[in-house]
Coordinates of C-alpha atoms in Angstrom, one line a residue:
Chain A
M1 CA 0.1 -3.9 -25.8
E2 CA -1.7 -0.6 -25.2
V3 CA -1.7 0.5 -21.5
R4 CA -3.3 3.6 -20.0
R5 CA -1.3 6.4 -18.5
I6 CA -0.2 5.6 -14.9
V7 CA 0.6 8.2 -12.2
L8 CA 2.5 7.8 -8.9
P9 CA 2.0 9.6 -5.6
G10 CA 3.3 13.1 -5.8
E11 CA 3.1 13.2 -9.6
L12 CA 1.5 16.1 -11.3
V13 CA -1.8 15.0 -12.8
D14 CA -3.0 18.3 -14.3
K15 CA -3.6 22.0 -13.7
R16 CA -6.9 22.4 -11.8
N17 CA -8.5 25.3 -13.8
G18 CA -11.5 25.4 -11.4
R19 CA -12.4 21.8 -11.9
K20 CA -14.0 19.6 -9.3
L21 CA -11.7 17.1 -7.5
W22 CA -12.6 13.6 -6.7
S23 CA -10.8 10.8 -4.9
G24 CA -7.1 10.0 -5.2
V25 CA -5.8 13.6 -5.7
Y26 CA -4.6 16.5 -3.6
I27 CA -4.0 20.1 -4.4
E28 CA -1.1 22.5 -3.9
G29 CA -1.8 25.9 -5.3
D30 CA -3.3 25.3 -8.7
N31 CA -1.5 22.0 -9.3
V32 CA -3.3 18.7 -8.8
F33 CA -1.1 15.8 -7.6
S34 CA -1.9 12.2 -7.3
K35 CA -2.2 10.5 -3.9
V36 CA -1.9 6.9 -5.2
L37 CA -0.5 4.7 -7.9
G38 CA -3.4 4.7 -10.4
I39 CA -5.0 5.7 -13.6
P40 CA -5.9 9.4 -13.9
R41 CA -9.4 10.4 -15.1
I42 CA -9.4 13.9 -16.5
T43 CA -12.5 15.4 -18.0
E44 CA -13.8 18.9 -18.6
N45 CA -15.4 19.2 -15.2
E46 CA -13.5 16.9 -12.9
I47 CA -10.2 15.3 -12.0
S48 CA -9.6 12.0 -10.1
V49 CA -7.2 9.1 -9.9
I50 CA -8.5 5.5 -9.8
P51 CA -6.1 3.5 -7.6
L52 CA -4.7 0.2 -8.9
S53 CA -4.5 -1.3 -5.4
G54 CA -5.8 -0.6 -1.9
V55 CA -8.3 -1.6 0.7
Y56 CA -12.1 -1.1 0.6
R57 CA -13.4 2.2 2.1
P58 CA -17.1 2.0 2.9
R59 CA -19.4 4.6 1.3
V60 CA -23.1 5.0 1.8
G61 CA -25.1 3.3 -0.9
N62 CA -22.5 0.7 -1.8
R63 CA -23.8 -2.8 -2.4
V64 CA -21.4 -5.2 -0.6
I65 CA -21.0 -8.8 0.3
G66 CA -20.3 -9.5 3.9
V67 CA -19.6 -12.4 6.2
I68 CA -21.4 -12.5 9.6
T69 CA -18.7 -12.6 12.3
G70 CA -20.8 -12.2 15.4
V71 CA -24.3 -12.4 16.8
E72 CA -25.2 -9.6 19.3
I73 CA -28.3 -8.7 21.2
S74 CA -29.9 -6.6 18.6
G75 CA -28.0 -7.3 15.5
W76 CA -24.9 -8.8 13.8
S77 CA -21.4 -7.7 13.1
V78 CA -20.4 -8.2 9.5
D79 CA -16.9 -8.4 8.0
I80 CA -17.0 -6.3 4.8
N81 CA -13.4 -6.7 3.8
S82 CA -12.4 -3.3 5.0
P83 CA -10.5 -2.0 8.1
Y84 CA -13.8 -1.4 9.7
T85 CA -16.4 -4.0 10.8
A86 CA -20.0 -3.2 9.9
F87 CA -23.0 -3.6 12.1
L88 CA -26.3 -5.0 10.8
P89 CA -29.2 -4.0 13.1
L90 CA -32.0 -6.4 13.7
V91 CA -34.7 -4.0 12.5
E92 CA -32.8 -3.3 9.3
A93 CA -32.5 -7.0 8.5
V94 CA -35.8 -8.7 9.4
G95 CA -39.1 -7.6 8.0
E96 CA -41.3 -9.0 10.8
F97 CA -41.5 -7.9 14.5
V98 CA -39.1 -9.8 16.7
D99 CA -39.3 -9.9 20.5
K100 CA -35.6 -9.5 21.3
S101 CA -36.0 -10.8 24.9
R102 CA -37.4 -14.1 23.8
T103 CA -35.7 -14.8 20.5
D104 CA -32.2 -16.1 19.7
I105 CA -31.6 -14.0 16.6
S106 CA -29.1 -16.5 15.2
K107 CA -32.0 -18.2 13.6
F108 CA -32.1 -15.4 11.0
Y109 CA -28.4 -15.1 10.4
D110 CA -25.7 -17.1 12.0
I111 CA -21.9 -16.8 12.1
D112 CA -20.3 -17.5 8.7
D113 CA -23.4 -16.7 6.7
I114 CA -22.8 -14.7 3.6
V115 CA -25.1 -11.7 3.0
Y116 CA -25.5 -9.3 0.1
C117 CA -26.3 -5.9 1.7
R118 CA -26.2 -2.2 1.3
V119 CA -24.1 0.3 3.3
S120 CA -26.6 2.6 5.0
K121 CA -24.5 4.7 7.3
V122 CA -20.8 5.7 7.6
T123 CA -19.9 8.2 10.4
K124 CA -16.9 10.4 10.5
D125 CA -15.1 8.0 12.8
K126 CA -15.9 5.2 10.5
T127 CA -18.7 3.4 12.3
V128 CA -20.3 1.5 9.5
Q129 CA -23.9 0.2 9.3
V130 CA -25.5 -2.0 6.7
N131 CA -29.0 -3.0 6.0
M132 CA -30.9 -5.7 4.1
K133 CA -33.8 -3.5 2.9
A134 CA -32.5 -2.6 -0.6
I135 CA -33.8 -4.6 -3.5
G136 CA -31.7 -7.6 -4.1
S137 CA -30.4 -7.9 -0.6
R138 CA -30.4 -11.4 0.6
R139 CA -28.5 -14.2 2.2
L140 CA -26.3 -16.0 -0.3
Y141 CA -26.6 -19.8 0.0
N142 CA -23.8 -22.3 -0.9
G143 CA -21.4 -21.0 -3.5
I144 CA -17.9 -19.7 -2.8
I145 CA -16.4 -16.2 -2.3
I146 CA -13.2 -14.8 -3.7
K147 CA -11.5 -11.5 -2.9
I148 CA -10.3 -9.1 -5.5
T149 CA -8.9 -5.5 -5.3
P150 CA -12.0 -3.4 -4.6
T151 CA -10.9 -0.6 -7.0
K152 CA -11.1 -3.2 -9.8
V153 CA -14.7 -4.1 -9.3
P154 CA -16.0 -1.7 -12.0
R155 CA -13.7 -3.6 -14.5
V156 CA -15.2 -7.0 -13.5
I157 CA -18.7 -5.6 -14.1
G158 CA -17.7 -3.8 -17.3
K159 CA -19.5 -1.0 -19.1
G160 CA -23.2 -1.4 -18.5
G161 CA -22.5 -4.9 -17.1
S162 CA -20.9 -6.2 -20.3
M163 CA -18.1 -8.1 -18.6
I164 CA -20.3 -9.7 -15.9
N165 CA -23.0 -10.7 -18.4
L166 CA -20.3 -12.3 -20.6
L167 CA -19.1 -14.3 -17.7
K168 CA -22.6 -15.4 -16.7
N169 CA -23.6 -16.4 -20.2
K170 CA -20.4 -18.3 -21.1
T171 CA -20.2 -20.3 -17.9
A172 CA -23.8 -20.5 -16.7
C173 CA -22.8 -19.6 -13.1
E174 CA -24.5 -17.3 -10.7
I175 CA -22.2 -14.4 -9.9
V176 CA -22.7 -11.6 -7.4
V177 CA -20.1 -8.9 -7.2
G178 CA -19.9 -6.7 -4.1
Q179 CA -18.4 -3.2 -4.4
N180 CA -16.1 -4.2 -1.5
G181 CA -14.2 -6.6 -3.7
I182 CA -15.9 -9.8 -2.7
V183 CA -17.3 -12.0 -5.5
W184 CA -19.7 -14.8 -4.8
I185 CA -19.9 -17.6 -7.3
R186 CA -22.3 -20.6 -7.5
G187 CA -22.4 -23.1 -10.4
L188 CA -20.5 -25.9 -12.0
N189 CA -18.0 -23.9 -13.9
K190 CA -16.6 -22.1 -10.9
A191 CA -13.0 -22.7 -11.7
K192 CA -13.3 -21.0 -15.1
V193 CA -15.0 -18.0 -13.6
I194 CA -12.3 -17.6 -10.9
E195 CA -9.6 -17.9 -13.6
A196 CA -11.3 -15.2 -15.7
I197 CA -11.9 -12.8 -12.7
L198 CA -8.3 -13.1 -11.5
K199 CA -7.1 -12.3 -15.1
I200 CA -9.4 -9.3 -15.2
E201 CA -7.9 -8.1 -11.8
K202 CA -4.4 -8.5 -13.0
E203 CA -4.9 -6.8 -16.4
S204 CA -7.5 -4.2 -15.4
H205 CA -5.5 -1.3 -16.9
V206 CA -5.1 -3.0 -20.3
V207 CA -7.2 -1.7 -23.2
G208 CA -9.5 -4.2 -25.0
L209 CA -9.9 -6.6 -22.1
T210 CA -13.5 -7.8 -22.8
E211 CA -12.5 -9.3 -26.1
K212 CA -9.5 -11.0 -24.5
I213 CA -11.7 -12.6 -21.8
E214 CA -14.3 -13.6 -24.5
N215 CA -11.6 -15.4 -26.4
M216 CA -10.3 -17.1 -23.2
L217 CA -13.8 -18.3 -22.3
S218 CA -14.5 -19.6 -25.8
E219 CA -11.6 -21.9 -25.8
Chain B
M1 CA 48.9 -0.2 10.5
K2 CA 45.3 0.9 9.7
E3 CA 44.1 0.1 6.2
K4 CA 43.6 3.1 4.0
L5 CA 40.0 3.5 3.0
I6 CA 40.6 5.8 0.1
S7 CA 43.6 5.8 -2.2
D8 CA 44.0 7.6 -5.5
G9 CA 40.4 8.7 -5.2
K10 CA 39.2 5.1 -5.1
R11 CA 37.4 3.4 -2.2
I12 CA 38.0 -0.1 -0.9
D13 CA 35.4 -1.6 -3.2
G14 CA 36.8 0.4 -6.2
R15 CA 34.1 3.1 -6.3
K16 CA 34.7 6.8 -6.7
A17 CA 33.7 9.1 -3.9
E18 CA 30.4 10.0 -5.4
E19 CA 29.5 6.7 -6.9
F20 CA 26.8 4.4 -5.4
R21 CA 26.6 0.7 -5.3
P22 CA 24.4 -1.2 -7.7
I23 CA 20.7 -0.8 -6.9
E24 CA 18.1 -3.4 -7.4
M25 CA 14.4 -3.2 -6.6
K26 CA 11.6 -5.8 -6.8
L27 CA 7.9 -5.6 -6.1
D28 CA 5.5 -8.3 -4.9
I29 CA 7.9 -10.3 -2.7
V30 CA 5.4 -11.3 0.0
S31 CA 2.2 -12.6 -1.6
R32 CA 0.0 -12.3 1.5
A33 CA 0.9 -8.6 2.1
N34 CA -1.0 -5.7 0.7
G35 CA 2.2 -4.4 -0.7
S36 CA 5.8 -5.5 -0.6
A37 CA 9.2 -4.7 -2.0
S38 CA 12.8 -5.6 -1.8
F39 CA 15.6 -3.1 -2.1
R40 CA 19.3 -3.7 -2.6
F41 CA 22.3 -1.4 -2.2
G42 CA 25.3 -3.6 -3.2
N43 CA 25.4 -6.2 -0.4
S44 CA 22.7 -4.6 1.8
V45 CA 19.4 -6.4 1.1
V46 CA 16.1 -5.5 2.7
V47 CA 12.6 -6.9 2.2
A48 CA 9.7 -4.6 3.4
S49 CA 6.1 -5.7 3.6
V50 CA 3.1 -3.5 4.3
F51 CA -0.1 -4.8 5.8
G52 CA -3.2 -2.7 6.0
P53 CA -4.8 -0.3 6.6
R54 CA -6.4 -2.8 8.9
A55 CA -8.3 -2.9 12.2
L56 CA -6.0 -2.0 15.1
T57 CA -6.1 -4.2 18.3
P58 CA -5.7 -3.7 21.2
R59 CA -8.2 -0.9 20.9
H60 CA -6.6 1.4 23.4
L61 CA -3.9 2.0 20.8
Q62 CA -6.4 3.3 18.3
K63 CA -6.5 7.0 17.5
P64 CA -10.0 8.4 16.8
D65 CA -8.9 10.8 14.2
S66 CA -6.0 9.1 12.4
C67 CA -4.3 5.9 11.4
V68 CA -1.4 4.5 13.3
L69 CA 1.8 3.6 11.4
R70 CA 3.8 0.9 13.0
C71 CA 7.2 0.0 11.7
R72 CA 9.4 -2.9 12.7
Y73 CA 13.0 -3.0 11.7
N74 CA 14.5 -6.4 12.2
M75 CA 17.9 -7.8 11.3
A76 CA 18.0 -11.5 10.5
P77 CA 20.5 -13.5 12.6
F78 CA 22.5 -14.4 9.5
S79 CA 22.6 -10.9 8.1
V80 CA 25.9 -10.0 9.6
D81 CA 29.3 -11.7 10.0
D82 CA 28.9 -12.5 13.7
R83 CA 25.5 -14.0 14.4
K84 CA 23.1 -11.3 15.5
N85 CA 21.1 -12.1 18.5
P86 CA 17.5 -12.3 17.3
G87 CA 14.8 -10.1 18.5
P88 CA 14.4 -6.4 19.2
D89 CA 17.3 -4.6 20.8
R90 CA 18.1 -0.9 21.5
R91 CA 19.5 -0.3 18.1
S92 CA 16.6 -1.8 16.1
K93 CA 14.0 -0.1 18.3
E94 CA 15.6 3.2 17.5
I95 CA 15.8 2.5 13.8
S96 CA 12.1 1.4 13.8
K97 CA 11.2 4.7 15.3
V98 CA 13.2 6.9 12.9
T99 CA 11.9 4.9 10.0
R100 CA 8.3 5.6 11.2
L101 CA 9.1 9.3 11.6
A102 CA 10.7 9.5 8.2
L103 CA 7.6 7.9 6.5
E104 CA 4.7 9.5 8.5
P105 CA 4.9 12.9 6.9
A106 CA 4.3 11.4 3.4
I107 CA 1.2 9.4 4.3
F108 CA -2.4 10.7 4.5
L109 CA -2.9 9.1 7.9
E110 CA -6.2 11.0 8.6
E111 CA -8.0 9.0 5.9
F112 CA -8.1 5.9 8.0
P113 CA -9.1 6.7 11.5
K114 CA -8.9 3.9 14.1
A115 CA -6.9 1.7 11.7
T116 CA -3.3 0.8 11.5
I117 CA -0.7 0.3 8.8
D118 CA 2.0 -2.2 9.7
A119 CA 5.3 -2.1 7.9
Y120 CA 7.7 -5.0 8.6
I121 CA 11.3 -4.4 7.5
E122 CA 13.5 -7.4 7.4
V123 CA 17.3 -7.0 6.8
L124 CA 18.5 -10.1 5.0
Q125 CA 22.0 -8.9 4.4
A126 CA 23.7 -6.0 6.1
D127 CA 26.6 -4.2 4.7
G128 CA 26.1 -0.6 5.8
S129 CA 23.3 1.9 5.2
T130 CA 20.6 -0.6 6.2
R131 CA 18.3 2.0 7.7
V132 CA 18.1 4.0 4.4
T133 CA 17.8 0.8 2.4
G134 CA 14.8 -0.1 4.7
I135 CA 13.2 3.3 4.2
N136 CA 13.5 3.0 0.4
A137 CA 12.0 -0.5 0.4
T138 CA 9.1 0.5 2.7
S139 CA 8.3 3.5 0.6
L140 CA 8.0 1.2 -2.4
A141 CA 5.9 -1.3 -0.5
L142 CA 3.5 1.5 0.7
V143 CA 2.9 2.8 -2.8
D144 CA 2.4 -0.8 -4.0
S145 CA -0.2 -1.4 -1.2
G146 CA -2.3 1.6 -2.4
V147 CA -1.9 3.8 0.7
P148 CA -2.6 7.4 -0.2
M149 CA 0.7 9.3 0.0
K150 CA 2.0 12.9 -0.8
D151 CA 5.1 11.6 -2.4
L152 CA 7.6 8.7 -2.3
V153 CA 10.2 8.8 0.4
T154 CA 13.8 8.3 -0.8
A155 CA 16.8 7.8 1.5
C156 CA 20.5 7.6 1.2
S157 CA 23.7 7.9 3.4
V158 CA 26.6 10.3 3.1
G159 CA 29.8 10.2 5.1
K160 CA 33.3 11.5 5.4
I161 CA 36.4 9.4 5.2
D162 CA 40.0 10.8 5.0
D163 CA 38.6 14.3 4.5
T164 CA 36.6 13.2 1.5
L165 CA 32.8 13.2 1.3
I166 CA 31.4 10.0 0.0
V167 CA 27.9 8.7 -0.7
D168 CA 26.4 5.3 0.1
L169 CA 28.7 3.9 2.8
N170 CA 29.3 0.2 3.0
G171 CA 29.8 -1.7 6.2
K172 CA 33.5 -1.2 6.5
E173 CA 33.3 2.5 5.7
D174 CA 30.4 2.9 8.1
N175 CA 32.5 1.5 11.0
N176 CA 35.6 3.6 10.2
S177 CA 34.1 6.9 9.0
E178 CA 34.8 10.3 10.6
A179 CA 31.1 11.1 10.1
D180 CA 28.1 9.6 8.6
I181 CA 24.6 11.0 7.8
A182 CA 21.4 9.1 7.2
F183 CA 19.2 11.2 5.0
A184 CA 15.6 10.8 3.7
M185 CA 13.5 13.2 1.7
M186 CA 10.4 13.6 -0.4
P187 CA 12.1 14.4 -3.7
S188 CA 9.4 16.1 -5.6
K189 CA 8.4 18.3 -2.7
D190 CA 12.1 18.9 -1.7
K191 CA 11.4 18.2 1.9
I192 CA 13.7 16.4 4.3
T193 CA 12.1 13.8 6.6
L194 CA 15.1 12.2 8.2
L195 CA 18.4 13.7 9.1
Q196 CA 20.8 11.9 11.5
M197 CA 24.5 12.5 11.9
D198 CA 27.2 10.6 13.7
G199 CA 30.7 12.1 14.0
L200 CA 32.1 15.5 13.2
L201 CA 31.8 17.8 10.2
T202 CA 32.4 21.5 9.7
K203 CA 29.4 23.6 8.7
Q204 CA 30.7 23.9 5.1
E205 CA 31.1 20.1 4.8
F206 CA 27.7 19.5 6.3
L207 CA 26.0 21.7 3.8
T208 CA 27.9 20.1 0.9
A209 CA 26.9 16.7 2.3
I210 CA 23.2 17.6 2.3
K211 CA 23.5 18.9 -1.3
M212 CA 25.1 15.6 -2.3
A213 CA 22.5 13.6 -0.5
K214 CA 19.7 15.5 -2.2
S215 CA 21.0 15.0 -5.7
Y216 CA 21.7 11.4 -5.0
C217 CA 18.1 10.9 -3.6
K218 CA 16.7 12.3 -6.8
K219 CA 18.6 9.7 -8.8
I220 CA 17.1 6.9 -6.7
Y221 CA 13.7 8.5 -7.0
E222 CA 13.8 8.1 -10.8
L223 CA 14.7 4.4 -10.4
Q224 CA 11.8 3.9 -7.8
K225 CA 9.3 5.5 -10.2
K226 CA 10.5 3.3 -13.1
T227 CA 10.2 0.2 -11.0
L228 CA 6.6 1.0 -9.9
K229 CA 5.5 1.9 -13.4
E230 CA 7.1 -1.2 -14.9
K231 CA 5.0 -3.5 -12.8
Y232 CA 1.9 -2.4 -14.6
E233 CA 3.4 -1.7 -18.0
N234 CA 4.8 -5.2 -18.5
V235 CA 1.7 -7.5 -18.3
D236 CA 2.5 -10.9 -19.7

């Protein structure tokens, strides 16, 4: 089976040669070393290492799935599967005017509700804010959520959405993938989707995975 | 009469002076942890599990600009011949601390402000050199969990018995040695992160011991790298 090159922390990835450095690497002199166990990505202009494990680190613009964990005076706290809890302000979540002094805002979102939102702000000391203003943001009703390694989300989606469309077409399930590694699934063939997603997670570094999954789902 | 620990260049378990006990490493021991590993030096067996980075409570322990590494070294009651009284004691608290200090320089702690990384080191079987076994296991578990690191941390022990320098002391040698050194380093950076000595050595002996420890650590380093890569190379 063909497997991509894997680097370990402290392993030399490449000479820098004036290239841009992205995540997962650090530099000593002109040598670029890996910070994590992962797959190196070396192009003409940039060097990075995609980790094979690790927790979700919020970035502005990420579309994530969160679970409401608390209702506060002017917003909600949201668990986004990361070391840092996110805050969803009332004005960023509800389109209409709400009189905070008279309204119990749990009528909009309550504890344990699942929301698909966008990270709008991350400060240096990792205070995270999310909003519901981006297109597609909504509360996700029913269905179930599973957690996968966040760095493997691109693999679940596939090039141009090839993998996720394959899953949707073959199983007729509704699937939403958050960049924080939470996947929401609704439909009758849930079990099959979960099996496929966990397989993708486990074998994300293997070449030719889409065909493998297609064969698996066609059985 | 005292038992001779070295005769004809052979130690009580039949090893040569610069020979180490069989090493075995496994990953993914604890399924609920972010990363976990077991490490075995002969009869010393340690399981390390890493949780996090995760939110740190109580909040007054949080550091606004860096992550907090917490290590807990714990010996199981059945790990030694006489039952070990469970719970933290003076010795395990000290070892928890030196383990933390040995690992901290290798981790990019500033990438996760206000969070914590918890490392739990459980000694299942103790037969000497358990603190270095614990460091080796934790270093594997940290890499497995995806924490950003400068390098792996590799550790080993060196000692002196009957005027001979030996590596990887077992329990009996540990108790009767003239000196023993616990040693940890980042092999590819050639930087020492832990150096403890008990007993007496001359300067020349000490320098030779460090040299031995370094070359021995590099051997373990290769094995650690192999174990980590194998996890992803052998799918199905």
